[in-house]
Structures are given as C-alpha cells and as structure tokens.
PDB file of C-alpha atoms in Angstrom:
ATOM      1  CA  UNK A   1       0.000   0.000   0.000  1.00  0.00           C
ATOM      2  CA  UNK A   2       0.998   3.508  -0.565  1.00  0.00           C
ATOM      3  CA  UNK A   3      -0.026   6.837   0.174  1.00  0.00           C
ATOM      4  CA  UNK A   4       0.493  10.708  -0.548  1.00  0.00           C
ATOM      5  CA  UNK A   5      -1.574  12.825   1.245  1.00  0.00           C
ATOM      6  CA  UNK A   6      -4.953  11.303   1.407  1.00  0.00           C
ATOM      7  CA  UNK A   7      -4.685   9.615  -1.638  1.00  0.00           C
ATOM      8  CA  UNK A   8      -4.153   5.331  -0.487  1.00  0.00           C
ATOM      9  CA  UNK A   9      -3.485   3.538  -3.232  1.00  0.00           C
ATOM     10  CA  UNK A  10      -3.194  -0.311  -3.134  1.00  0.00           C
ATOM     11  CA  UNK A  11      -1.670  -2.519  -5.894  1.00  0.00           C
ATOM     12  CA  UNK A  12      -4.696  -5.036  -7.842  1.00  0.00           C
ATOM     13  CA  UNK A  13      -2.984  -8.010  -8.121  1.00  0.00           C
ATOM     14  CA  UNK A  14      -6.725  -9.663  -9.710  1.00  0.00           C
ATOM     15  CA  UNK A  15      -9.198  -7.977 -11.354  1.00  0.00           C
ATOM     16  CA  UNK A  16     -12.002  -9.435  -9.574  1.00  0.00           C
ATOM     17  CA  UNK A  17      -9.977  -8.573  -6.089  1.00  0.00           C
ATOM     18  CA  UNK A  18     -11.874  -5.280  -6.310  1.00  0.00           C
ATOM     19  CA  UNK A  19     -15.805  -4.510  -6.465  1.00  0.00           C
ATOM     20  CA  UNK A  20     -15.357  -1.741  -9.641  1.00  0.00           C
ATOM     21  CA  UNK A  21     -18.356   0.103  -8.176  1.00  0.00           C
ATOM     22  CA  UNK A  22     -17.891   4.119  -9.213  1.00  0.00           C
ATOM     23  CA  UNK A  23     -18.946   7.388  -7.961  1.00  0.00           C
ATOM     24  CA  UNK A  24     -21.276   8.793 -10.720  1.00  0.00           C
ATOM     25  CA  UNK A  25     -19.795  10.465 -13.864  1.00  0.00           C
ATOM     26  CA  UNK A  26     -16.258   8.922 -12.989  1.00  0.00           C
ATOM     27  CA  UNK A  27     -15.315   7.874 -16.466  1.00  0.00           C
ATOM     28  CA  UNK A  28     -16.705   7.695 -19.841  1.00  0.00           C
ATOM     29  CA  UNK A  29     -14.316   4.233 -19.855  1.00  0.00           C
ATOM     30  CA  UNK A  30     -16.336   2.730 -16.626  1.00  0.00           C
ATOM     31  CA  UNK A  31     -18.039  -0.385 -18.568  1.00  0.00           C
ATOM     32  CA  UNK A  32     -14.546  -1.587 -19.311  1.00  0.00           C
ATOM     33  CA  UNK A  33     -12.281  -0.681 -16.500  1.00  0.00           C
ATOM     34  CA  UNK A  34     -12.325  -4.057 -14.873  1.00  0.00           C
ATOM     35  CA  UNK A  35     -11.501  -5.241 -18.389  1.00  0.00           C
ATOM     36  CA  UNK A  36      -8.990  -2.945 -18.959  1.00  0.00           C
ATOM     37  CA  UNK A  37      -7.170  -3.879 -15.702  1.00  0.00           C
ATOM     38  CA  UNK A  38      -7.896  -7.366 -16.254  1.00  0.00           C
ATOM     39  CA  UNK A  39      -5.943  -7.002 -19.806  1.00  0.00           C
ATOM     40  CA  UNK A  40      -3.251  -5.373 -18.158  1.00  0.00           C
ATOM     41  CA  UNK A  41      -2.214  -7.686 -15.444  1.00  0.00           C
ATOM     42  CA  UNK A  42      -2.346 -10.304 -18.284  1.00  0.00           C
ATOM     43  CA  UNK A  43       0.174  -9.020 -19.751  1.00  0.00           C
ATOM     44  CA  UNK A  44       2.599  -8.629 -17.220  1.00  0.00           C
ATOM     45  CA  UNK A  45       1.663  -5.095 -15.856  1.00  0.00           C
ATOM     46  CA  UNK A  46       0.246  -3.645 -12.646  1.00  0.00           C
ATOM     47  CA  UNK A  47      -2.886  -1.915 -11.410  1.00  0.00           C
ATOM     48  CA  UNK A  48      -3.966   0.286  -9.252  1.00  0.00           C
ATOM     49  CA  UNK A  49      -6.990   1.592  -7.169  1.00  0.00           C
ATOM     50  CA  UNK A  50      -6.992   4.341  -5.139  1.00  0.00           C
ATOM     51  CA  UNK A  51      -9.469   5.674  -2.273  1.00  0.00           C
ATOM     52  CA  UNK A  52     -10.853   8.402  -0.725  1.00  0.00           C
ATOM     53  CA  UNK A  53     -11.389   8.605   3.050  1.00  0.00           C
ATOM     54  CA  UNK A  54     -14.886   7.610   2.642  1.00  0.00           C
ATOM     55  CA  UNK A  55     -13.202   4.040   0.703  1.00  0.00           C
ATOM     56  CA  UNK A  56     -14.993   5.456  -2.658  1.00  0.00           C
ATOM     57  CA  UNK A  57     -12.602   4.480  -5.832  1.00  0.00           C
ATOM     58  CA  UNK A  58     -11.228   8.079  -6.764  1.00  0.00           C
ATOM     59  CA  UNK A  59      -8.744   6.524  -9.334  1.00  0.00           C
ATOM     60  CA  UNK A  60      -7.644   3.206 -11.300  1.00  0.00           C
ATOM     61  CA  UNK A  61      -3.927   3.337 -13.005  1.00  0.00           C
ATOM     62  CA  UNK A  62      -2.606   0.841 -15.143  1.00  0.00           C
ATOM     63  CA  UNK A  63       1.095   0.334 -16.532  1.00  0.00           C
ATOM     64  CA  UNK A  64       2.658  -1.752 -18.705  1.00  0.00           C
ATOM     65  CA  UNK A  65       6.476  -2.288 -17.650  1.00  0.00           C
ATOM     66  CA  UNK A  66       7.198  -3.147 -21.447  1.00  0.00           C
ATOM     67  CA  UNK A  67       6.184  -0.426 -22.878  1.00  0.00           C
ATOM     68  CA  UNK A  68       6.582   2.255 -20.312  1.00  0.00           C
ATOM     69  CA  UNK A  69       3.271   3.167 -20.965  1.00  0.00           C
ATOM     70  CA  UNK A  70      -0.288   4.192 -18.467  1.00  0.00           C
ATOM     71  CA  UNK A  71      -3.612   5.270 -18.317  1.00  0.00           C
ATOM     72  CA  UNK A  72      -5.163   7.329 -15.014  1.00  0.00           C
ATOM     73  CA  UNK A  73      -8.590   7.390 -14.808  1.00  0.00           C
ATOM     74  CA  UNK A  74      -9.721   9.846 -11.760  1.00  0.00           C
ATOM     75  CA  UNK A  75     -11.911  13.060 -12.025  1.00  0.00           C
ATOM     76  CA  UNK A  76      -9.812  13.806  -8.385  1.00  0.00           C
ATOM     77  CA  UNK A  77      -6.284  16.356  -9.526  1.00  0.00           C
ATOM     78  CA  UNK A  78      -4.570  15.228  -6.268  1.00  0.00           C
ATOM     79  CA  UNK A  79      -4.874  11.278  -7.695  1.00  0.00           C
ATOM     80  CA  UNK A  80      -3.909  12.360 -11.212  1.00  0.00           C
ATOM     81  CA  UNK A  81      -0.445  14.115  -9.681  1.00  0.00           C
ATOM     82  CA  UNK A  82       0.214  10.526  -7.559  1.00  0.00           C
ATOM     83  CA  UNK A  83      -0.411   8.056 -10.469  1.00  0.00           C
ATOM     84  CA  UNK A  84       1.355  10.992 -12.880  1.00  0.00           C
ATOM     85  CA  UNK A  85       4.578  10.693 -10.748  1.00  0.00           C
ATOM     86  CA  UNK A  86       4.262   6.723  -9.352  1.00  0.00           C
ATOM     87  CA  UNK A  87       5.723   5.031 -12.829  1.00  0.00           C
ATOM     88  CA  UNK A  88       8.652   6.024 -15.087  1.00  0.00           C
ATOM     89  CA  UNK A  89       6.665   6.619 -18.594  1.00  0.00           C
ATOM     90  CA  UNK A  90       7.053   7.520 -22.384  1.00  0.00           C
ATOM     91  CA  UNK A  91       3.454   8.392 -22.194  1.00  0.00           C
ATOM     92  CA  UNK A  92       0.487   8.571 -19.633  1.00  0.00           C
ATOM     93  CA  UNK A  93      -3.639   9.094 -20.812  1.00  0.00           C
ATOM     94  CA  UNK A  94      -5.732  10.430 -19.012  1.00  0.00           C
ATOM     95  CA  UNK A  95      -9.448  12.162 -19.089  1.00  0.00           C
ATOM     96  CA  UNK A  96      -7.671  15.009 -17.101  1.00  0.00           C
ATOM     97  CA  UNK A  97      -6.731  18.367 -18.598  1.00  0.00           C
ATOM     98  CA  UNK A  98      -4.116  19.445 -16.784  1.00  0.00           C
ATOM     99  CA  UNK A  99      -1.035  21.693 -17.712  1.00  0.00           C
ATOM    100  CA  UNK A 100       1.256  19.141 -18.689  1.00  0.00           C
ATOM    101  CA  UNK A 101       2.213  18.816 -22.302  1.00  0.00           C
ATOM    102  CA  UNK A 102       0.061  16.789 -24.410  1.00  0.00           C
ATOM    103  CA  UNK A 103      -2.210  15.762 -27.463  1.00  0.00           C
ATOM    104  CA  UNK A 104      -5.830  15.651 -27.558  1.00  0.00           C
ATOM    105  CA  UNK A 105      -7.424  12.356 -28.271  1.00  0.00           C
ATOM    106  CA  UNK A 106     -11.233  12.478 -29.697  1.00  0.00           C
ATOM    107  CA  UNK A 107     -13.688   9.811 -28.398  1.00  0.00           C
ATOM    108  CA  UNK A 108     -16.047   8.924 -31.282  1.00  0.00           C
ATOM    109  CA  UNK A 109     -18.911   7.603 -30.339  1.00  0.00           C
ATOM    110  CA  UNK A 110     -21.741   5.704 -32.744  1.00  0.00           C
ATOM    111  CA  UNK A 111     -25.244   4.639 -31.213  1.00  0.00           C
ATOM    112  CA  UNK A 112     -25.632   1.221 -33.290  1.00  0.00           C
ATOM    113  CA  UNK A 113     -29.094   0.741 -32.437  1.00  0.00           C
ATOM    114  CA  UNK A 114     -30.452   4.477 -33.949  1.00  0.00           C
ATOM    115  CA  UNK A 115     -27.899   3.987 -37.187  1.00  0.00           C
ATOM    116  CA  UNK A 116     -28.674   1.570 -40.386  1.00  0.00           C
ATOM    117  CA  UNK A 117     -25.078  -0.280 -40.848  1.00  0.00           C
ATOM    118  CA  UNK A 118     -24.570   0.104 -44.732  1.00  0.00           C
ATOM    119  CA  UNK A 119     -21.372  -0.804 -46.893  1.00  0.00           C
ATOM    120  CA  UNK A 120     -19.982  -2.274 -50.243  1.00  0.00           C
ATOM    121  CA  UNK A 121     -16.866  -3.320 -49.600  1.00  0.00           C
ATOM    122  CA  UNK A 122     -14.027  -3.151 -51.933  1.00  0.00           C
ATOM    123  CA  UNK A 123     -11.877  -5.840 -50.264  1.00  0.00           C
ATOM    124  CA  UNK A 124     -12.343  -9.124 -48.339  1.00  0.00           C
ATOM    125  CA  UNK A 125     -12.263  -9.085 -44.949  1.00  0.00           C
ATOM    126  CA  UNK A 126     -10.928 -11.586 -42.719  1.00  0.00           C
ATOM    127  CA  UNK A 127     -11.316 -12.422 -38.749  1.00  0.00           C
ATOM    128  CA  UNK A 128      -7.633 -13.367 -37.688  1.00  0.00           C
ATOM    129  CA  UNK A 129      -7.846 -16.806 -35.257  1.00  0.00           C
ATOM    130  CA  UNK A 130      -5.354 -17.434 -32.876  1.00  0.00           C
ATOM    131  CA  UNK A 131      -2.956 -19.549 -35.473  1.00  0.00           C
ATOM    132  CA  UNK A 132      -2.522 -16.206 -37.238  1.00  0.00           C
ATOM    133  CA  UNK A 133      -1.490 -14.558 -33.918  1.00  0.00           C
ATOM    134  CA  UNK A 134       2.811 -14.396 -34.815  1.00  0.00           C
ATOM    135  CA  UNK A 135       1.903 -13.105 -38.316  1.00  0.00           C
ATOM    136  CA  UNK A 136      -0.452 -10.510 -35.982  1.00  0.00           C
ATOM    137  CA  UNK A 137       2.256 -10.094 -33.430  1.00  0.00           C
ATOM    138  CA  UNK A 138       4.444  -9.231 -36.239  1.00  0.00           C
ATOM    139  CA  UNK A 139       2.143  -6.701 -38.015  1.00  0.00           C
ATOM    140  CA  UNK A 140       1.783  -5.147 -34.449  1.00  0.00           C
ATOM    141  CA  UNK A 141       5.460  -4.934 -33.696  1.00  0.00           C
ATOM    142  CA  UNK A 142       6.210  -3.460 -37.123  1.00  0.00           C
ATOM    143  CA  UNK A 143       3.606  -0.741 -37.259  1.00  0.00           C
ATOM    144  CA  UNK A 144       3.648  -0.147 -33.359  1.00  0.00           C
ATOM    145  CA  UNK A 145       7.229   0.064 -32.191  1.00  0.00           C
ATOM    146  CA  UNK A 146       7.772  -1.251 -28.836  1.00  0.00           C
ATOM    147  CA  UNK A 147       4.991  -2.972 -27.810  1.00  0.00           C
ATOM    148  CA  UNK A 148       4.208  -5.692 -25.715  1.00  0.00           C
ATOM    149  CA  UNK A 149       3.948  -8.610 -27.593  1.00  0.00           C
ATOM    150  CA  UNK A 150       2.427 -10.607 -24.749  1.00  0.00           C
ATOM    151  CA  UNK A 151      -0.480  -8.267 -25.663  1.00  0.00           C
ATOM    152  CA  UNK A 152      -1.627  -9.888 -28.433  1.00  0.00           C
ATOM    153  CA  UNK A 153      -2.205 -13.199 -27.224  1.00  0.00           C
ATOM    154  CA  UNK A 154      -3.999 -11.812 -23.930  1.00  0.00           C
ATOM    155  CA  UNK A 155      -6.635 -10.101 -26.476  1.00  0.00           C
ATOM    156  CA  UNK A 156      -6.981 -13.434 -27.929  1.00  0.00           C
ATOM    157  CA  UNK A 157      -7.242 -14.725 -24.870  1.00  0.00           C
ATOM    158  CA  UNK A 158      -9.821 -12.321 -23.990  1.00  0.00           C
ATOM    159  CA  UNK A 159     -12.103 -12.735 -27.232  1.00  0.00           C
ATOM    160  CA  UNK A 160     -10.875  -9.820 -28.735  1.00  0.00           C
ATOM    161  CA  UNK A 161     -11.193  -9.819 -32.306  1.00  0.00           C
ATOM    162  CA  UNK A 162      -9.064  -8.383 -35.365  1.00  0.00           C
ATOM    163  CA  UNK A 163      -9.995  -7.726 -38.783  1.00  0.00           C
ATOM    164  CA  UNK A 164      -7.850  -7.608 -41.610  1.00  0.00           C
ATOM    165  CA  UNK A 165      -7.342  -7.373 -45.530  1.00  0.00           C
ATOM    166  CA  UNK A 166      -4.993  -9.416 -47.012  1.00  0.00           C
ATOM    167  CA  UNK A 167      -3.377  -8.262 -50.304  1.00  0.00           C
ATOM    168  CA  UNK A 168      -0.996 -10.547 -51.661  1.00  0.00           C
ATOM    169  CA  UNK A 169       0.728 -12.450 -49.456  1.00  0.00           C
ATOM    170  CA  UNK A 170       0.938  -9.581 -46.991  1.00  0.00           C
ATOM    171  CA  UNK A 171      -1.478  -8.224 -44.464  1.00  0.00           C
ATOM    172  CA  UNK A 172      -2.226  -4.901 -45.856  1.00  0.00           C
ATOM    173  CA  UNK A 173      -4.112  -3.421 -42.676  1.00  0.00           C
ATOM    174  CA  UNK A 174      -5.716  -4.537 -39.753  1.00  0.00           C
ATOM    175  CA  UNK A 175      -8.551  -3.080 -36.827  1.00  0.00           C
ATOM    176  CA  UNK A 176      -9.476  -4.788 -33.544  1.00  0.00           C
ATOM    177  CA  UNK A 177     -12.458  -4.739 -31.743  1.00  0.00           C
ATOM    178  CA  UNK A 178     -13.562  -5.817 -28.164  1.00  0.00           C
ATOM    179  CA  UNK A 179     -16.507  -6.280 -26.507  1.00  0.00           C
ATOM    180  CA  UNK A 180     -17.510  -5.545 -23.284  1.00  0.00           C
ATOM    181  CA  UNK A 181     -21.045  -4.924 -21.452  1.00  0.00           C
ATOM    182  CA  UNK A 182     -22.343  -5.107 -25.005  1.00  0.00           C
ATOM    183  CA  UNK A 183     -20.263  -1.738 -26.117  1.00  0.00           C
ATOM    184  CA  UNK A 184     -17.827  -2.499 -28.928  1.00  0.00           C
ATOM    185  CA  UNK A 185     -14.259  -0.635 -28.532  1.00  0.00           C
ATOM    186  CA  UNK A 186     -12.734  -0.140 -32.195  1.00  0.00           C
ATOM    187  CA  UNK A 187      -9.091   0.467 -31.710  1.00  0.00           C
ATOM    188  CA  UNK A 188      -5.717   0.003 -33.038  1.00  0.00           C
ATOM    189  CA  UNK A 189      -6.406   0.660 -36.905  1.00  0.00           C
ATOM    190  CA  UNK A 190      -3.516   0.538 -39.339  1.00  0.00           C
ATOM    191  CA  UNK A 191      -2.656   0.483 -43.058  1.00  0.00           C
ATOM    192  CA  UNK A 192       0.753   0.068 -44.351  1.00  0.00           C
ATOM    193  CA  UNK A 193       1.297   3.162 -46.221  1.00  0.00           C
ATOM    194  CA  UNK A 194       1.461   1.342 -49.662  1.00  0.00           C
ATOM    195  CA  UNK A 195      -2.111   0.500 -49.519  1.00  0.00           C
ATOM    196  CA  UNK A 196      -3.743   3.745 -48.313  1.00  0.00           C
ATOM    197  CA  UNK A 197      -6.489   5.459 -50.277  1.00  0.00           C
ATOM    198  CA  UNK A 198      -7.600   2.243 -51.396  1.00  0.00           C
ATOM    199  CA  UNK A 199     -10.498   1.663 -48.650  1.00  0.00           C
ATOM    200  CA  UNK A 200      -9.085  -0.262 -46.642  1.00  0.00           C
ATOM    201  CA  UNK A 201      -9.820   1.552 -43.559  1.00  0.00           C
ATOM    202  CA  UNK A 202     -13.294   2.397 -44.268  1.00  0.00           C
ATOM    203  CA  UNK A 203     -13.960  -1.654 -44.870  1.00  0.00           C
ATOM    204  CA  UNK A 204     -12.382  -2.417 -41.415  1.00  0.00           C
ATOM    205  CA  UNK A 205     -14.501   0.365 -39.726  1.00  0.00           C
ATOM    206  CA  UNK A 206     -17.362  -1.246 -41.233  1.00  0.00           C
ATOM    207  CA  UNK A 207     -16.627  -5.184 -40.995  1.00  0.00           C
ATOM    208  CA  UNK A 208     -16.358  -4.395 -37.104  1.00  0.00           C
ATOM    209  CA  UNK A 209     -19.421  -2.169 -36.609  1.00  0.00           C
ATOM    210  CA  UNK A 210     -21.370  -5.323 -38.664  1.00  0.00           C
ATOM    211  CA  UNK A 211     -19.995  -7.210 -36.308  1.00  0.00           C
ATOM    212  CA  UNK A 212     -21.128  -5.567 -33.290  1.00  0.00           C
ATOM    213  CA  UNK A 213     -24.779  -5.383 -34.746  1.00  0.00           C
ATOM    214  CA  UNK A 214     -24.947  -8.791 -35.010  1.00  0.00           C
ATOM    215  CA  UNK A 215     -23.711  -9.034 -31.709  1.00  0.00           C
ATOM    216  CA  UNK A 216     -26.639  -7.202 -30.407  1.00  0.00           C
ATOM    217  CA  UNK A 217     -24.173  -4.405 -29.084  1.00  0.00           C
ATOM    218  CA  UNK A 218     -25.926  -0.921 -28.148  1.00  0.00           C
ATOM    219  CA  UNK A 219     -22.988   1.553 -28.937  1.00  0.00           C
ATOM    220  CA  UNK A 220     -19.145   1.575 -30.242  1.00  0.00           C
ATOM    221  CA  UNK A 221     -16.362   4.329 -29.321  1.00  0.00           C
ATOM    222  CA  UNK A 222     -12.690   4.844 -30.471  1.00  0.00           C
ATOM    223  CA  UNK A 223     -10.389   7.114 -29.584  1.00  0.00           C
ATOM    224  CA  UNK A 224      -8.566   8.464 -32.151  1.00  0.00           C
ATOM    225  CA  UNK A 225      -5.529  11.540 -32.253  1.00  0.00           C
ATOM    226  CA  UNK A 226      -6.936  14.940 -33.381  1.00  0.00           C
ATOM    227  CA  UNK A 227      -3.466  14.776 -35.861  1.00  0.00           C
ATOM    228  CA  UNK A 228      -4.639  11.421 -37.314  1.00  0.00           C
ATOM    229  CA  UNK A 229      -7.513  13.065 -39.764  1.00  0.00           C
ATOM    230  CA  UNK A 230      -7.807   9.938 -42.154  1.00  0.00           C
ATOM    231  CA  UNK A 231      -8.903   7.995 -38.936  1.00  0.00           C
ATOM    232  CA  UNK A 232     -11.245  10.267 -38.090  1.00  0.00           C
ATOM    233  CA  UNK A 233     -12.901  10.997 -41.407  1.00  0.00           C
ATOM    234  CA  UNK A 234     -13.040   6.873 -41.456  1.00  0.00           C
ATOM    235  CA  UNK A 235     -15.112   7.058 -38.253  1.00  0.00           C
ATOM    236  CA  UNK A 236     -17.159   9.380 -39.242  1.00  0.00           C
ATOM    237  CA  UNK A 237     -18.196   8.281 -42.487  1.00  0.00           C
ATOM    238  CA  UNK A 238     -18.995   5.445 -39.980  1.00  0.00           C
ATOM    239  CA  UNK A 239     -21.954   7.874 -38.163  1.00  0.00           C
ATOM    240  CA  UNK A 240     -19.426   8.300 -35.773  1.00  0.00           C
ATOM    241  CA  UNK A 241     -19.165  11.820 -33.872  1.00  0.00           C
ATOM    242  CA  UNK A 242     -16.724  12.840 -31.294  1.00  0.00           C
ATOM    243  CA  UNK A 243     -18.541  12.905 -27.763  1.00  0.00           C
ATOM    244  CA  UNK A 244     -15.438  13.514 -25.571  1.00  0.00           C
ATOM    245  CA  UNK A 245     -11.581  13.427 -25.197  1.00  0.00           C
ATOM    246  CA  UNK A 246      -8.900  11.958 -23.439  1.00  0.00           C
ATOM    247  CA  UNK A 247      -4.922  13.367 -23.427  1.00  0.00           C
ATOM    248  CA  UNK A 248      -1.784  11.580 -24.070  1.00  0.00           C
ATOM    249  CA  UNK A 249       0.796  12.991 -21.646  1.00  0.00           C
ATOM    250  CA  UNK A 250       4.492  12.703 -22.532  1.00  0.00           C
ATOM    251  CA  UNK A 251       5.919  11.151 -19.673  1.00  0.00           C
ATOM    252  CA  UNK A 252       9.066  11.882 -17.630  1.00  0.00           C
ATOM    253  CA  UNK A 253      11.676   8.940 -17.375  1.00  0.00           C
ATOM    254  CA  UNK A 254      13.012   8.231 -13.828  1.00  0.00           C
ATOM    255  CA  UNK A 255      15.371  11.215 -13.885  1.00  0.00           C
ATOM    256  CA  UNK A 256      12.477  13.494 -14.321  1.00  0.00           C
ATOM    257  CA  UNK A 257      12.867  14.237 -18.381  1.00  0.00           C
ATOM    258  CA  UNK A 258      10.123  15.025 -20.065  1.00  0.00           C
ATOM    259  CA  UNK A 259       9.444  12.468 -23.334  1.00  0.00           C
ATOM    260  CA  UNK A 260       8.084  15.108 -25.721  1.00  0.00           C
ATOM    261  CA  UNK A 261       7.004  13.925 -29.169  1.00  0.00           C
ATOM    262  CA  UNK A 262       9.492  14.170 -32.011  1.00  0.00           C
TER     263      UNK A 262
END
C-alpha cells in the first residue's frame, strides 16, 4: 500500500480482487475498466486503485512495464499528480486536462441501435484466429514500435477480435475490436502506407461495426488523435461523432525528463 496525502493507493494483483463500483460520472471508460485492468495484469503489468477517506474508488492506473506506458482514470487532480509521478513513462492518458504537455485524443462515439449499418466493400475481410497470432504479433510490432507482444495473445485470450485485408501475401491493414457490457471498442487501426487510399480503412470500420450489430451491441467508441484526420474521417463516415476526449501525456523517465514527441 501507498499513500500521498490522502490519496491510499493499493496494488490489484486480480481484477475481480476489487468490487469496480464508481462514484457517478467517474469515467466515460467505466463499462470496461475491470476489463482494462484485467488485460493489463495479463500481460505482465500492474494496477492500481486508489481511495478516498470515505473508501470510494477516486482513481484506477494501469502500466505496462514493457512499454513504459499508463492510463489514469480519476476526475480527483490530487490522484492524477500521484499516479502521474508513481511510474517512469514515455506516455500517460488520461481524461484530465491538466497543464502538462500533451495531445488531444477524440472519443467517437456511434449509437448502433439508432444507425442503419450500410457498406460495399471493396476488399475481403478476414477475422484473424489465434494460429494467425505471430503473423499478428508481427504486423503489431512493425507498425507499433515497442509494444508488448504478450499483448496480443492476452486479447486473444480475452475474445478480442481483429480484422484484416490481405493483399498478396501480406497483411495490408488490420482493426481490432472488443466487446464488453455489449459496447464495442474499435481500436488500433492501421494500413501500411502502400495500400492507403484504397479503402481499406473504411472496410475495417465497417466489418467491425457489422460485427457488433450482429452481436446485439448498443454503442461503439474509439479514440482516435486529433493529428490522425484519415482515422477520423473513417469514423465518421462510420456515423461516428466525437462525444469527448482523453490526453496523451508525454511522460518523464526516472530522472524526471520530459518524453516530448518528435
């Protein structure tokens, strides 16, 4: 256990250790918290919950030691500064605006069950299984440098699913989707830069939001850069429309340097 101020915050060494039972308007990420801590400590990072002196969650933070990377969710500034200085990191989210460098992430948001999912597809779309995962791993590690690797088979693991067009003999662009409390999360969209302009994106977006409707799901987000415009015109043309934000922080390594993007 550990403490600053009034701010305890205990390691979660199991997801279900915890009752994930918020204060109201604590997150727009709530439904998948457990998930997302769940997902961490799968792949080899920590967790952690903090509480006010009531015992009310004011905080979860979770870090992956691989990638030096975190997200704090907390609406409280005292449990932002903790988690903000607790972990060595290249980069820390959060819902937070505070006055520490960053970029501004939109949330796009699509309510599936007030939309009419519509598409002709230019390309065929395939659902990777879990024999495809080290050609996955592969894509991942080549088009997101320095990630965990573990990751992948944890999202397997966890029935997350990833869509991809094929071109060739090479994967030409991939999407994954999760699902959790029937809302779909559509992250992690890439196209090798040979093959953009071609659709491939758009046919993703759309292969996963079919998905989700046949899933039943009520609603899909993704959070997407506010420098990446061909992502968000993709989610858009998807009925998607931003509905909040999150920040990527550039982190400070353990001598207190600031990571700032390049």
């Amino acid at each position: 256990m550990s403490s600053s101020g009034q701010t305890r915050a205990v390691e979660i060494r199991n997801a279900s250790d915890i009752d994930f039972i918020f204060p109201d308007g604590f997150s727009f990420f709530e439904p998948y918290l457990q998930y997302f801590v769940k997902e961490t400590l799968g792949a080899g990072g920590q967790a952690y919950v903090s509480r006010n002196s009531e015992g009310t969650i004011s905080g979860i933070f979770i870090y992956d030691y691989s990638e030096k990377t975190g997200t704090i969710y907390t609406r409280s500034r005292r449990v932002f500064d903790y988690f903000y200085e607790l972990r060595p990191s290249d980069f820390l989210f959060a819902e937070m605006k505070t006055e520490h460098e960053s970029e501004i992430y939109d949330i796009y948001h699509v309510n599936l069950r007030s939309i009419a999912v519509d598409h002709r597809f230019s390309h065929e779309i395939s659902i990777a299984e879990e024999a495809d995962s080290d050609e996955i791993g592969q894509f991942m590690a080549s088009t997101h440098p320095g990630i965990n690797r573990r990751w992948v088979n944890v999202a397997f693991d966890a029935g997350e699913r990833c869509f991809f067009v094929r071109l060739g003999k090479e994967i030409a662009g991939l999407g994954w989707l999760s699902i959790v409390n029937n809302i779909g999360r559509l992250h992690s969209l890439h196209v090798k830069p040979q093959f953009r302009r071609m659709g491939i994106g758009e046919d993703i977006l759309f292969a996963r939001l079919l998905w989700l409707t046949s899933k039943r799901a009520r609603s899909a987000f993704s959070e997407i850069s506010r420098e990446n415009s061909p992502s968000s015109r993709i989610a858009m043309k998807g009925h998607m429309t931003a509905s909040g934000q999150i920040f990527q922080y550039f982190g400070k390594d353990s001598d207190g340097k600031t990571h700032r993007k390049s």
